[in-house]
XYZ file of C-alpha atoms in Angstrom:
578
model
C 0.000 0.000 0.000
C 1.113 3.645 -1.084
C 2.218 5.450 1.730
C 0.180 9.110 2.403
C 2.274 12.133 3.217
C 0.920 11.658 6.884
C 2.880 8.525 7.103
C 6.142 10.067 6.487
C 6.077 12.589 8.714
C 5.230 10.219 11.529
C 8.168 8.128 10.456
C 10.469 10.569 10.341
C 9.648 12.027 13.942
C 9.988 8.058 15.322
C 13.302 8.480 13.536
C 14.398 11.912 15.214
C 13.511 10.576 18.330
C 9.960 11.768 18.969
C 8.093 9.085 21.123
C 4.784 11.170 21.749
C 2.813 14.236 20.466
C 0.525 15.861 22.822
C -2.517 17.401 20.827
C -6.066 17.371 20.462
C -6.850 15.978 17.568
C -9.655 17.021 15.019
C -10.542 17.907 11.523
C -6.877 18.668 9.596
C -4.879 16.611 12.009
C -7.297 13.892 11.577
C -5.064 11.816 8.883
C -1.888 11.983 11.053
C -3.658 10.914 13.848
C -4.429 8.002 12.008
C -1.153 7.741 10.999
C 0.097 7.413 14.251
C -2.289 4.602 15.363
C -1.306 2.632 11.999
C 2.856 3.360 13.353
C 2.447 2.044 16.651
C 5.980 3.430 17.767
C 4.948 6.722 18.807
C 2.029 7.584 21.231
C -0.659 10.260 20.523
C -1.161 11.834 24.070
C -4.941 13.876 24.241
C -4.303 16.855 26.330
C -7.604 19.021 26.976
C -5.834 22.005 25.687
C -3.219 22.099 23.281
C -1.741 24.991 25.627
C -1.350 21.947 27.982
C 0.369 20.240 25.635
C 3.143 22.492 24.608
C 3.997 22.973 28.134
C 3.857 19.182 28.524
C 6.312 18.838 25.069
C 8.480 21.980 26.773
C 9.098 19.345 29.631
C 9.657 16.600 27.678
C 11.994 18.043 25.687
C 14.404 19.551 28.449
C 14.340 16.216 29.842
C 14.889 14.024 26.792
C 16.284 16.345 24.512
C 13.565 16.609 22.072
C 9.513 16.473 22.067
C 6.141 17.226 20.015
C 2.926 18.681 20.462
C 0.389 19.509 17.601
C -2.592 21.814 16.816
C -5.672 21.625 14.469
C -6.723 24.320 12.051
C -6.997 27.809 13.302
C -7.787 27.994 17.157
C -6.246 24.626 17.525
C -2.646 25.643 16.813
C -3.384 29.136 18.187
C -3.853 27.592 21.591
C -0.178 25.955 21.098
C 1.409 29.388 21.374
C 2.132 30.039 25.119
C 3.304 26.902 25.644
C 6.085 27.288 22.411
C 7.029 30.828 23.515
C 8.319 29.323 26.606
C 9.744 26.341 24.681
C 11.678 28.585 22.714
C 12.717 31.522 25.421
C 14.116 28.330 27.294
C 16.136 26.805 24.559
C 14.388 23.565 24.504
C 13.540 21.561 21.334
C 10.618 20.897 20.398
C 8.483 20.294 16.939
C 5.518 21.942 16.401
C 2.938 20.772 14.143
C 0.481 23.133 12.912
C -2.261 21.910 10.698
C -4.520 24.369 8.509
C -7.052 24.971 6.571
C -6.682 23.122 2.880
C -4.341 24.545 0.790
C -6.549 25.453 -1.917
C -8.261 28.106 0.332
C -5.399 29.923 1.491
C -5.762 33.548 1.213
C -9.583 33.050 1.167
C -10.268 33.753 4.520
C -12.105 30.214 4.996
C -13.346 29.211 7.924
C -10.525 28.880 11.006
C -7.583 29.748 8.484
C -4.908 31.586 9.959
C -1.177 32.655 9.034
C 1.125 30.453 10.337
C 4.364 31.745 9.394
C 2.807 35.140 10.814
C 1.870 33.315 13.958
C 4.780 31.692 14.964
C 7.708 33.771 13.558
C 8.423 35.254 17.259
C 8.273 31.873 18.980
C 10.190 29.805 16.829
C 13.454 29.089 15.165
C 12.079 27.832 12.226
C 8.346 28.285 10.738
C 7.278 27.423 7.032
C 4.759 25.302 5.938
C 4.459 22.668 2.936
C 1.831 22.766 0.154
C 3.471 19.768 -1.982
C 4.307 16.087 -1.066
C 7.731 17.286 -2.236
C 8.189 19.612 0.319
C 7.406 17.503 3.369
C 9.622 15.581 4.322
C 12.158 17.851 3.124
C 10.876 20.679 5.549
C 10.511 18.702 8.511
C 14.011 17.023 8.161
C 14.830 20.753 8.125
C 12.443 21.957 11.169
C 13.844 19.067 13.553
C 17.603 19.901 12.279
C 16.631 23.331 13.402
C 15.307 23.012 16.712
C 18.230 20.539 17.699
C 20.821 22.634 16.766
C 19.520 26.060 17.560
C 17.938 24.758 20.774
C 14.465 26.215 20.253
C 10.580 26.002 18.683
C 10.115 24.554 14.993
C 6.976 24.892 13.392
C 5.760 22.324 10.724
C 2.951 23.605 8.465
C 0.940 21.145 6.725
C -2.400 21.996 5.255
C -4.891 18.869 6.357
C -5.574 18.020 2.198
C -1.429 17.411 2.320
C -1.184 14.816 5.101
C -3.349 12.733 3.130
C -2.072 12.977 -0.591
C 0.956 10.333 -1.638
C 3.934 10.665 -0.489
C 7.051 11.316 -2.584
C 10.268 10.305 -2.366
C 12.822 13.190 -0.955
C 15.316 14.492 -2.829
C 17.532 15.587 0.098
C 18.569 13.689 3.439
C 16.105 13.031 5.742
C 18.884 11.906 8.430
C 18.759 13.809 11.583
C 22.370 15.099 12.775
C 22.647 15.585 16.106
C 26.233 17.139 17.342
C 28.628 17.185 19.885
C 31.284 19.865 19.016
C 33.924 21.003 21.559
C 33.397 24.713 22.064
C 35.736 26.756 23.758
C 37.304 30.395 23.649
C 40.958 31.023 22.021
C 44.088 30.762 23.947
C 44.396 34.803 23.833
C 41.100 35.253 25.567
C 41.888 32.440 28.294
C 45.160 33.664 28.846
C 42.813 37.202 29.398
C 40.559 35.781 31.729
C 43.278 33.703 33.619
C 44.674 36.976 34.051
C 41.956 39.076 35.744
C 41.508 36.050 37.898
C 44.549 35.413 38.862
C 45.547 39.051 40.064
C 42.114 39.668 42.062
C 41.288 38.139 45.462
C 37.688 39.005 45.711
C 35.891 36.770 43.001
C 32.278 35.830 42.891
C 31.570 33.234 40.436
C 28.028 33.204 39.235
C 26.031 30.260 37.342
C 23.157 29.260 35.479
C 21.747 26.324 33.257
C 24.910 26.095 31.239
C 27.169 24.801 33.859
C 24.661 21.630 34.003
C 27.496 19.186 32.672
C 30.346 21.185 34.537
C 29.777 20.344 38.290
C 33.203 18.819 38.951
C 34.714 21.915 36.591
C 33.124 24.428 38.568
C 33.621 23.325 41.914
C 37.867 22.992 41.282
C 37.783 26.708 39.424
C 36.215 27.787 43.444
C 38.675 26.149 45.230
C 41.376 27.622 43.486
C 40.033 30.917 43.543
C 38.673 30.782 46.726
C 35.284 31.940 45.336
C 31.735 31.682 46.622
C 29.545 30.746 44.135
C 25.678 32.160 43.325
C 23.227 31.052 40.948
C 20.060 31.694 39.241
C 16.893 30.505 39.707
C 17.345 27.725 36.833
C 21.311 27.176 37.291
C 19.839 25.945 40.785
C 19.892 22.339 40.402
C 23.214 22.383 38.412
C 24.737 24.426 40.763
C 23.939 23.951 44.630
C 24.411 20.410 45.438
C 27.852 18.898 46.866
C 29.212 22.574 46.858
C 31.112 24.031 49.764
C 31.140 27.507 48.358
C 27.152 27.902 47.337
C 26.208 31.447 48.304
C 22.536 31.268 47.155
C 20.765 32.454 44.471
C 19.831 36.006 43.459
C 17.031 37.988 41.191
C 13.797 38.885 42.290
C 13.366 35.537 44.241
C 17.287 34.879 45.590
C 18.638 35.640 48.764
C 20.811 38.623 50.201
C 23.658 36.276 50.604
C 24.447 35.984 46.838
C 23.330 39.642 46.290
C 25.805 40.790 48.990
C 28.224 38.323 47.685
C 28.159 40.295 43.745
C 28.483 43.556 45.252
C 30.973 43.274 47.590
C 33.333 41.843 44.959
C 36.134 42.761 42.344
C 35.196 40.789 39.931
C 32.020 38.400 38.881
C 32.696 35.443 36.640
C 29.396 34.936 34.720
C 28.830 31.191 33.412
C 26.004 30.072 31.456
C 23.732 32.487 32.482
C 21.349 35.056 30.580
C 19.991 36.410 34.067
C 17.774 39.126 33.324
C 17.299 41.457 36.313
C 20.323 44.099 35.617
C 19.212 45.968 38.797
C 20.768 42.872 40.654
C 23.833 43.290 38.753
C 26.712 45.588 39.642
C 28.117 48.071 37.791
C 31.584 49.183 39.220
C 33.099 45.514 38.993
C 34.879 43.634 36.227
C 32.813 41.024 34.487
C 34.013 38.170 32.408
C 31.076 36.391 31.267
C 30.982 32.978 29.319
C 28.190 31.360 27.318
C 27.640 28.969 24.045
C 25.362 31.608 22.810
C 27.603 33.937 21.606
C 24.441 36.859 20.945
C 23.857 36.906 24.565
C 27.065 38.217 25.598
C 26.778 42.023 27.319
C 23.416 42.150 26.603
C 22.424 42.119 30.744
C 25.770 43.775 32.089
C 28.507 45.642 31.289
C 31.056 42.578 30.518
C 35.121 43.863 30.602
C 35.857 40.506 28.749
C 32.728 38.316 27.257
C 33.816 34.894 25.260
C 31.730 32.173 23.473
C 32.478 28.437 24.324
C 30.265 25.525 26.578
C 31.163 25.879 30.515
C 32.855 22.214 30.640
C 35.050 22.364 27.576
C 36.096 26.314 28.565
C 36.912 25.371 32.123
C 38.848 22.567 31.319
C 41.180 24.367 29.419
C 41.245 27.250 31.642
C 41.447 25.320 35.166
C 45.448 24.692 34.281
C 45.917 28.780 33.894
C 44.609 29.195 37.179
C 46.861 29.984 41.063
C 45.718 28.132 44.245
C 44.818 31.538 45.999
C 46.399 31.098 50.042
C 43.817 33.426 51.068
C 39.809 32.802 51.647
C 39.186 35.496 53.764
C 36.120 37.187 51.767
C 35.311 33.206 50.942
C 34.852 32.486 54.960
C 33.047 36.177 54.689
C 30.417 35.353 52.363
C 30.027 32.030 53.704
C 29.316 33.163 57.261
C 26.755 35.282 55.910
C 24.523 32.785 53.684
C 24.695 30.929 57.120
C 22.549 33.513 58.731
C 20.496 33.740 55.685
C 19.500 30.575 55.740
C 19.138 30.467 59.714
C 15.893 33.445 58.826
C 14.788 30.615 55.987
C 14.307 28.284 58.643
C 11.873 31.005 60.951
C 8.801 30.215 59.048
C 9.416 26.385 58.800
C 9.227 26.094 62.692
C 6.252 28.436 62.749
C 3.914 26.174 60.687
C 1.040 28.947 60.957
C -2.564 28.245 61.968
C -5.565 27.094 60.700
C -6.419 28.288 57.193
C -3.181 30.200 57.593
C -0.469 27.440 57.002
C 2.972 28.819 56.498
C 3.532 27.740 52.567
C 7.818 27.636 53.612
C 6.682 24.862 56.059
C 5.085 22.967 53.380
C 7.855 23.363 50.614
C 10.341 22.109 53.649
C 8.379 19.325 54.558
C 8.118 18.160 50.569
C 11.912 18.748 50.578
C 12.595 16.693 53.255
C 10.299 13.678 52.229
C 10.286 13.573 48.707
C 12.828 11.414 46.421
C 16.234 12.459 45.794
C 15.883 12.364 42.118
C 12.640 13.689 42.002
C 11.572 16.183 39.111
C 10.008 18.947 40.469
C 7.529 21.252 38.222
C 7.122 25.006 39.883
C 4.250 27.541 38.989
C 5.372 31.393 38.239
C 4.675 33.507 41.056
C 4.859 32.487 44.792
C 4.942 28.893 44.226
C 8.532 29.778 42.355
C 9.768 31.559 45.387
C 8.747 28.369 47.597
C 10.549 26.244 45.425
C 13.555 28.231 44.848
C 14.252 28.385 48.710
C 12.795 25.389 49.880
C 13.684 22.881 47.468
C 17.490 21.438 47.489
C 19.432 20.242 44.361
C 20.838 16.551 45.037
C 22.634 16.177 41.707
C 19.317 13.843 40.647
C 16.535 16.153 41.041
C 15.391 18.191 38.006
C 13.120 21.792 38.629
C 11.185 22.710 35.876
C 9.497 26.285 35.311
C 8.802 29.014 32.934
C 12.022 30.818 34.059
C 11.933 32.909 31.229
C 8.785 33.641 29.927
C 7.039 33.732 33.531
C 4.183 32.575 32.488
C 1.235 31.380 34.435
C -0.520 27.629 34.556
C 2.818 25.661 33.872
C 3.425 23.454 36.533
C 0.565 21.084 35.787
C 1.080 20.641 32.361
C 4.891 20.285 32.422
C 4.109 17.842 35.183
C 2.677 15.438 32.389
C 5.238 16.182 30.011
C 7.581 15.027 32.821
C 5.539 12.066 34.214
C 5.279 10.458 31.024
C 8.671 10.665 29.559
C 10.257 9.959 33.046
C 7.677 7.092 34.413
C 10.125 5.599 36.719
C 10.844 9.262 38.845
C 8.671 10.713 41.123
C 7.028 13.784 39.614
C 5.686 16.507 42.100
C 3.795 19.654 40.807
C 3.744 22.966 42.783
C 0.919 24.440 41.622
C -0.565 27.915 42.707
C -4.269 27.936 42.687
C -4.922 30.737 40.080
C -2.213 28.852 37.942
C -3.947 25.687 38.120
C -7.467 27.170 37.582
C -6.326 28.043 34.412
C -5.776 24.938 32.640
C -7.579 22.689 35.507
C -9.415 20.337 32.769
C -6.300 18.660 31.904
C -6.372 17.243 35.583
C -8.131 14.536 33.634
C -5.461 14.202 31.391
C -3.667 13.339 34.373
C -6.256 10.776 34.951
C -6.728 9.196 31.675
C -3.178 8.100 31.270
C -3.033 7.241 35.355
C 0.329 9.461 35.294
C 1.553 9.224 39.106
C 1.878 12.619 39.649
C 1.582 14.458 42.992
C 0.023 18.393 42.928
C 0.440 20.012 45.951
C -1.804 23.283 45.430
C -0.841 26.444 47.162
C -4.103 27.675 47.739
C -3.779 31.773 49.173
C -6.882 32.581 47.254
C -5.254 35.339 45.627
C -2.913 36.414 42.851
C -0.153 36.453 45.216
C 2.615 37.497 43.358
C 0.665 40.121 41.791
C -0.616 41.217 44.684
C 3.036 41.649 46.060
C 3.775 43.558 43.361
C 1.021 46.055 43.854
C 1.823 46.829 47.470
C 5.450 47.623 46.669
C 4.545 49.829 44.182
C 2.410 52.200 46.455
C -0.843 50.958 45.044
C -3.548 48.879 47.010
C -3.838 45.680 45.498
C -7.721 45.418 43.186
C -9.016 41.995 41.626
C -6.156 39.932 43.019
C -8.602 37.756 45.498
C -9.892 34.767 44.161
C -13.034 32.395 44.923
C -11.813 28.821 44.182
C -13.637 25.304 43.810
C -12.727 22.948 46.159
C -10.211 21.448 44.635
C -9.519 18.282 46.806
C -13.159 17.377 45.497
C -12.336 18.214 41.912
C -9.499 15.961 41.925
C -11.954 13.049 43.512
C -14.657 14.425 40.468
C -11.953 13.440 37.946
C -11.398 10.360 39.445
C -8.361 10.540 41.396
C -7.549 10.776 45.555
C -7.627 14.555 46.529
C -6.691 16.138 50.001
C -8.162 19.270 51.971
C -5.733 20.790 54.454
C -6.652 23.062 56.412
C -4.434 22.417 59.583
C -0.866 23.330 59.777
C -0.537 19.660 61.971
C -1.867 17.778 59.503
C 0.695 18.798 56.453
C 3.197 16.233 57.075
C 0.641 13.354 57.412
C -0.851 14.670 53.846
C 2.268 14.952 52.205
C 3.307 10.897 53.130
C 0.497 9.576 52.513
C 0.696 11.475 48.885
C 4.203 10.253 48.365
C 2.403 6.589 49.572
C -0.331 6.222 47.134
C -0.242 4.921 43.680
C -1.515 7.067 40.891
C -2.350 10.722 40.930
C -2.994 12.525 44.283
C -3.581 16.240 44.317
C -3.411 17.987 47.783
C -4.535 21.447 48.532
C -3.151 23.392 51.403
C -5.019 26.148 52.538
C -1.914 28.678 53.072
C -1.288 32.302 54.699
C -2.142 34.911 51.678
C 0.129 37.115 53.625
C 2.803 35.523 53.355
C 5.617 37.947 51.380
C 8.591 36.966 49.316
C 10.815 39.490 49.862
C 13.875 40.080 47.237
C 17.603 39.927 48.381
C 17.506 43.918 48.343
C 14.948 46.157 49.965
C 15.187 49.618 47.944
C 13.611 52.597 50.141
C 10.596 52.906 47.458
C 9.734 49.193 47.957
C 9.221 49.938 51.670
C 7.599 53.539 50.799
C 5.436 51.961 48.202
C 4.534 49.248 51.248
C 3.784 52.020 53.588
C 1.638 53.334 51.143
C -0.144 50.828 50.315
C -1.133 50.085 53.708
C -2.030 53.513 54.678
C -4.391 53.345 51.846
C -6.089 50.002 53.059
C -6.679 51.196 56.458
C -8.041 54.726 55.629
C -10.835 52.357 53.001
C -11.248 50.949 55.876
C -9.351 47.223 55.534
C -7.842 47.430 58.662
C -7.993 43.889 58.965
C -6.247 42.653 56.249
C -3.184 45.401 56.808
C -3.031 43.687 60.443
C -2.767 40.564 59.012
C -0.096 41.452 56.798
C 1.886 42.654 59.305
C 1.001 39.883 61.923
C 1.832 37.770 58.924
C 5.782 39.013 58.054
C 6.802 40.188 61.154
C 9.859 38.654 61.067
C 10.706 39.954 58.180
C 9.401 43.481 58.851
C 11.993 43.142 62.028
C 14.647 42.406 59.852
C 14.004 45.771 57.569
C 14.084 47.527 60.700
């Protein structure tokens, strides 16, 4: 039997590596989906909302290296496109498959036709879109080429009248080449940086995602140069475990330890990172900053020497250039002081809160402390991330997945499937806020459907917290941030899985075990303190004006309540401001 157009693409993602594609299927993605049935080597994973499943292929494809998702004509693959912006902002490959309208009505304005290549150019790294059998294979050889190499989002086109036509034979390769090339700076620019770091005794070596395969590197470059070492939010994992001279993170949700740390230095090594808050940054030091992507360099800071090459290959070559410093005097400094830091971490894990007020640091600690060592952990933007980024420790096995960079709402549940079903053997835990997972809640029964053991602990403040935050700092009383949720522990039970109420600070631990105990999906909602602040590494003088403001405002409207509670809430932290 001829084989359709359809066919071929399937076999060419089995080839590339693809095991699943997360859509919903429907009208022009009918024929592939048939396609992938008739295969049998690939799975076709129904997410409720294709949003859901380009989170869940953004997941997949940090942890395996490459992953799919599709979307039906029009509102279909327009549903796709949160989910690939943060694919692509975090340099994760993944193929995109966006079905139309047939080809014959293009330009016609027929019913759900849209403009791919319009749609997608911002979010991808490659976006056409066939309209012969000629072109097909030959265009997806080139999209998955493109989104391994360049490390981002590439878009397939392919009108639903194509995916069912004969296929024809390509003209061109339709081998995948994946790389591993050594990348590393010239021996004039390491003999620059071994320089600067070799003639300066205050050194604060800074890290993100890209020193993921460089632990052992990293960790010899501090002990020769006597340097504490900070990191971002997603250098975390990489970064913190088995590491004498960890400092913290900082950015809007690190610590004053690695903020001090940057500051009170002569010179910051940047590796791997893109960090984006330059107000965290210092501007009267020398930076040296190191990265694959060559475009990135100086784009955040004002980098004295900035050189392109992977972390591992450049410190290899540049460990031998580098003294044994005798001195560790701002080292033992630094450390002292991300000692304390984490001694005021530990305040509002003893204080477990009270009822319907539960301390959310006491419940990231106690998920810490009981979950597996090589757990992946999923992390909602806004509060949930702060949780997570203090509470949760690196091992070397864990994994921490967020939107990092495009800070977008809802992820943590979806990516949570992504992660479940590509990982099956590692426990997958999902920090979820509640107005994150309200927004995508029907693909709980996703969850269900494919019995993926994952465990959602819901941080439920009824609020935007974050938002709300962010409001109060800037002077302004915070408007619309409150929220009225379902129960959720009996929407979990409604799609067919265990679900947990908590409403008492005593009972977290016992929730959280038997969680961890229970086969299949268990969601458990903690009812937590929406007072609870996340205070950044550096209090500026309008943060605590725009506070004061805020509050003033509240009480003369007459919330009096709430502005007690706020400060009854964060006292400890108000004290430390004082």
């Amino acid at each position: 039997m001829s084989q359709k157009v359809a066919d071929q693409v399937v076999d060419i993602l089995v080839q590339s590596g693809v095991k699943r594609i997360y859509a919903v299927t429907g009208d022009s993605l009918n024929e592939l989906n048939s396609s992938v049935k008739r295969n049998g080597k690939i799975e076709w994973i129904h997410v409720r909302n294709e949003e859901a499943g380009a989170f869940a292929a953004a997941a997949e494809a940090e942890l395996e290296g490459i992953a799919c998702c599709a979307g039906s004509s029009g509102p279909g693959h327009v549903h796709l496109i949160n989910g690939l912006y943060e694919a692509n902002r975090g340099h994760v490959p993944v193929i995109a498959i966006a079905s139309t309208c047939i080809s014959t009505e293009f330009g016609t304005d027929y019913f759900q036709e849209t403009n791919t290549t319009k749609l997608f150019d911002d979010c991808s790294v490659y976006n056409q879109i066939a309209t012969t059998p000629e072109q097909a294979p030959r265009m997806l050889q080139a999209a998955i080429q493109h989104a391994i190499t360049k490390k981002g989002v590439a878009v397939f086109g392919i009108p639903g009248d194509l995916a069912a036509k004969q296929a024809k034979e390509a003209s061109s390769s339709l081998k995948i080449y994946k790389h591993t090339s050594i990348i590393r700076p010239s021996d004039e620019e390491l003999y620059q940086i071994a320089d600067i770091l070799n003639n300066n005794e205050k050194i604060t070596v800074y890290c993100g995602i890209g020193v993921k395969e460089a632990h052992s590197e990293l960790i010899q470059l501090a002990e020769k140069l006597k340097s504490p070492i900070g990191y971002s939010f997603r250098g975390k994992m990489a970064t913190q475990y088995d590491n004498p001279y960890e400092v913290g993170m900082t950015g809007l949700l690190g610590l004053p330890s690695a903020f001090h740390s940057m500051h009170k230095s002569d010179v910051i090594l940047l590796l791997g990172t893109d960090f984006p808050y330059a107000q965290f940054m210092p501007l009267d030091k020398k930076i040296i900053q190191i990265d694959e992507r060559a475009e990135i360099l100086g784009r955040r800071a004002k980098v004295e020497i900035g050189v392109c090459g992977k972390i591992k290959d450049t410190l290899q070559v540049l460990l031998p250039l580098i003294k044994n410093k005798a001195k560790d005097i701002f080292l033992k400094e630094q450390l002292e002081r991300y000692k304390e830091v984490k001694k005021g971490l530990k305040i509002y894990v003893d204080d477990k809160g009270k009822k319907d007020l539960i301390h959310p640091e006491y419940v990231a600690d106690t998920i810490n402390r009981l979950a597996e060592d090589d757990a992946i952990f999923t992390v909602d933007t806004g509060m949930c991330c702060v949780w997570g980024a203090r509470y949760i420790h690196a091992t070397g096995k864990r994994k921490m997945l967020g939107s990092f960079n495009h800070g977008t709402m809802a992820n943590a549940m979806p990516m949570a499937i992504g992660a479940a079903l590509s990982q099956p053997e590692k426990q997958v835990i999902a920090f979820c806020g509640d107005g994150g997972l309200s927004m995508l809640l029907g693909d709980l029964a996703t969850i269900y459907q494919y019995k993926l053991p994952v465990k959602i602990f819901v941080f439920n403040n009824r609020a935007l917290g974050m938002v709300k935050l962010e409001m109060e700092v800037d002077g302004i009383p915070d408007n619309e941030t409150d929220m009225i949720n379902p129960d959720f522990g009996m929407i979990a039970q409604a799609m067919g899985f265990k679900g947990i109420n908590i409403h008492d600070p005593e009972k977290v631990e016992a929730a959280i075990k038997e969680a961890f105990s229970t086969e299949g999906p268990v969601l458990v909602n903690f009812m937590t303190d929406p007072n609870s602040l996340a205070l950044p590494p550096k209090i500026e003088w309008s943060q605590i004006k725009g506070m004061s403001t805020a509050m003033i405002k509240m009480m003369l409207s007459g919330n009096v309540k709430e502005v007690v509670d706020t400060i009854s809430s964060n006292i400890k932290h108000i004290k430390e401001i004082i």
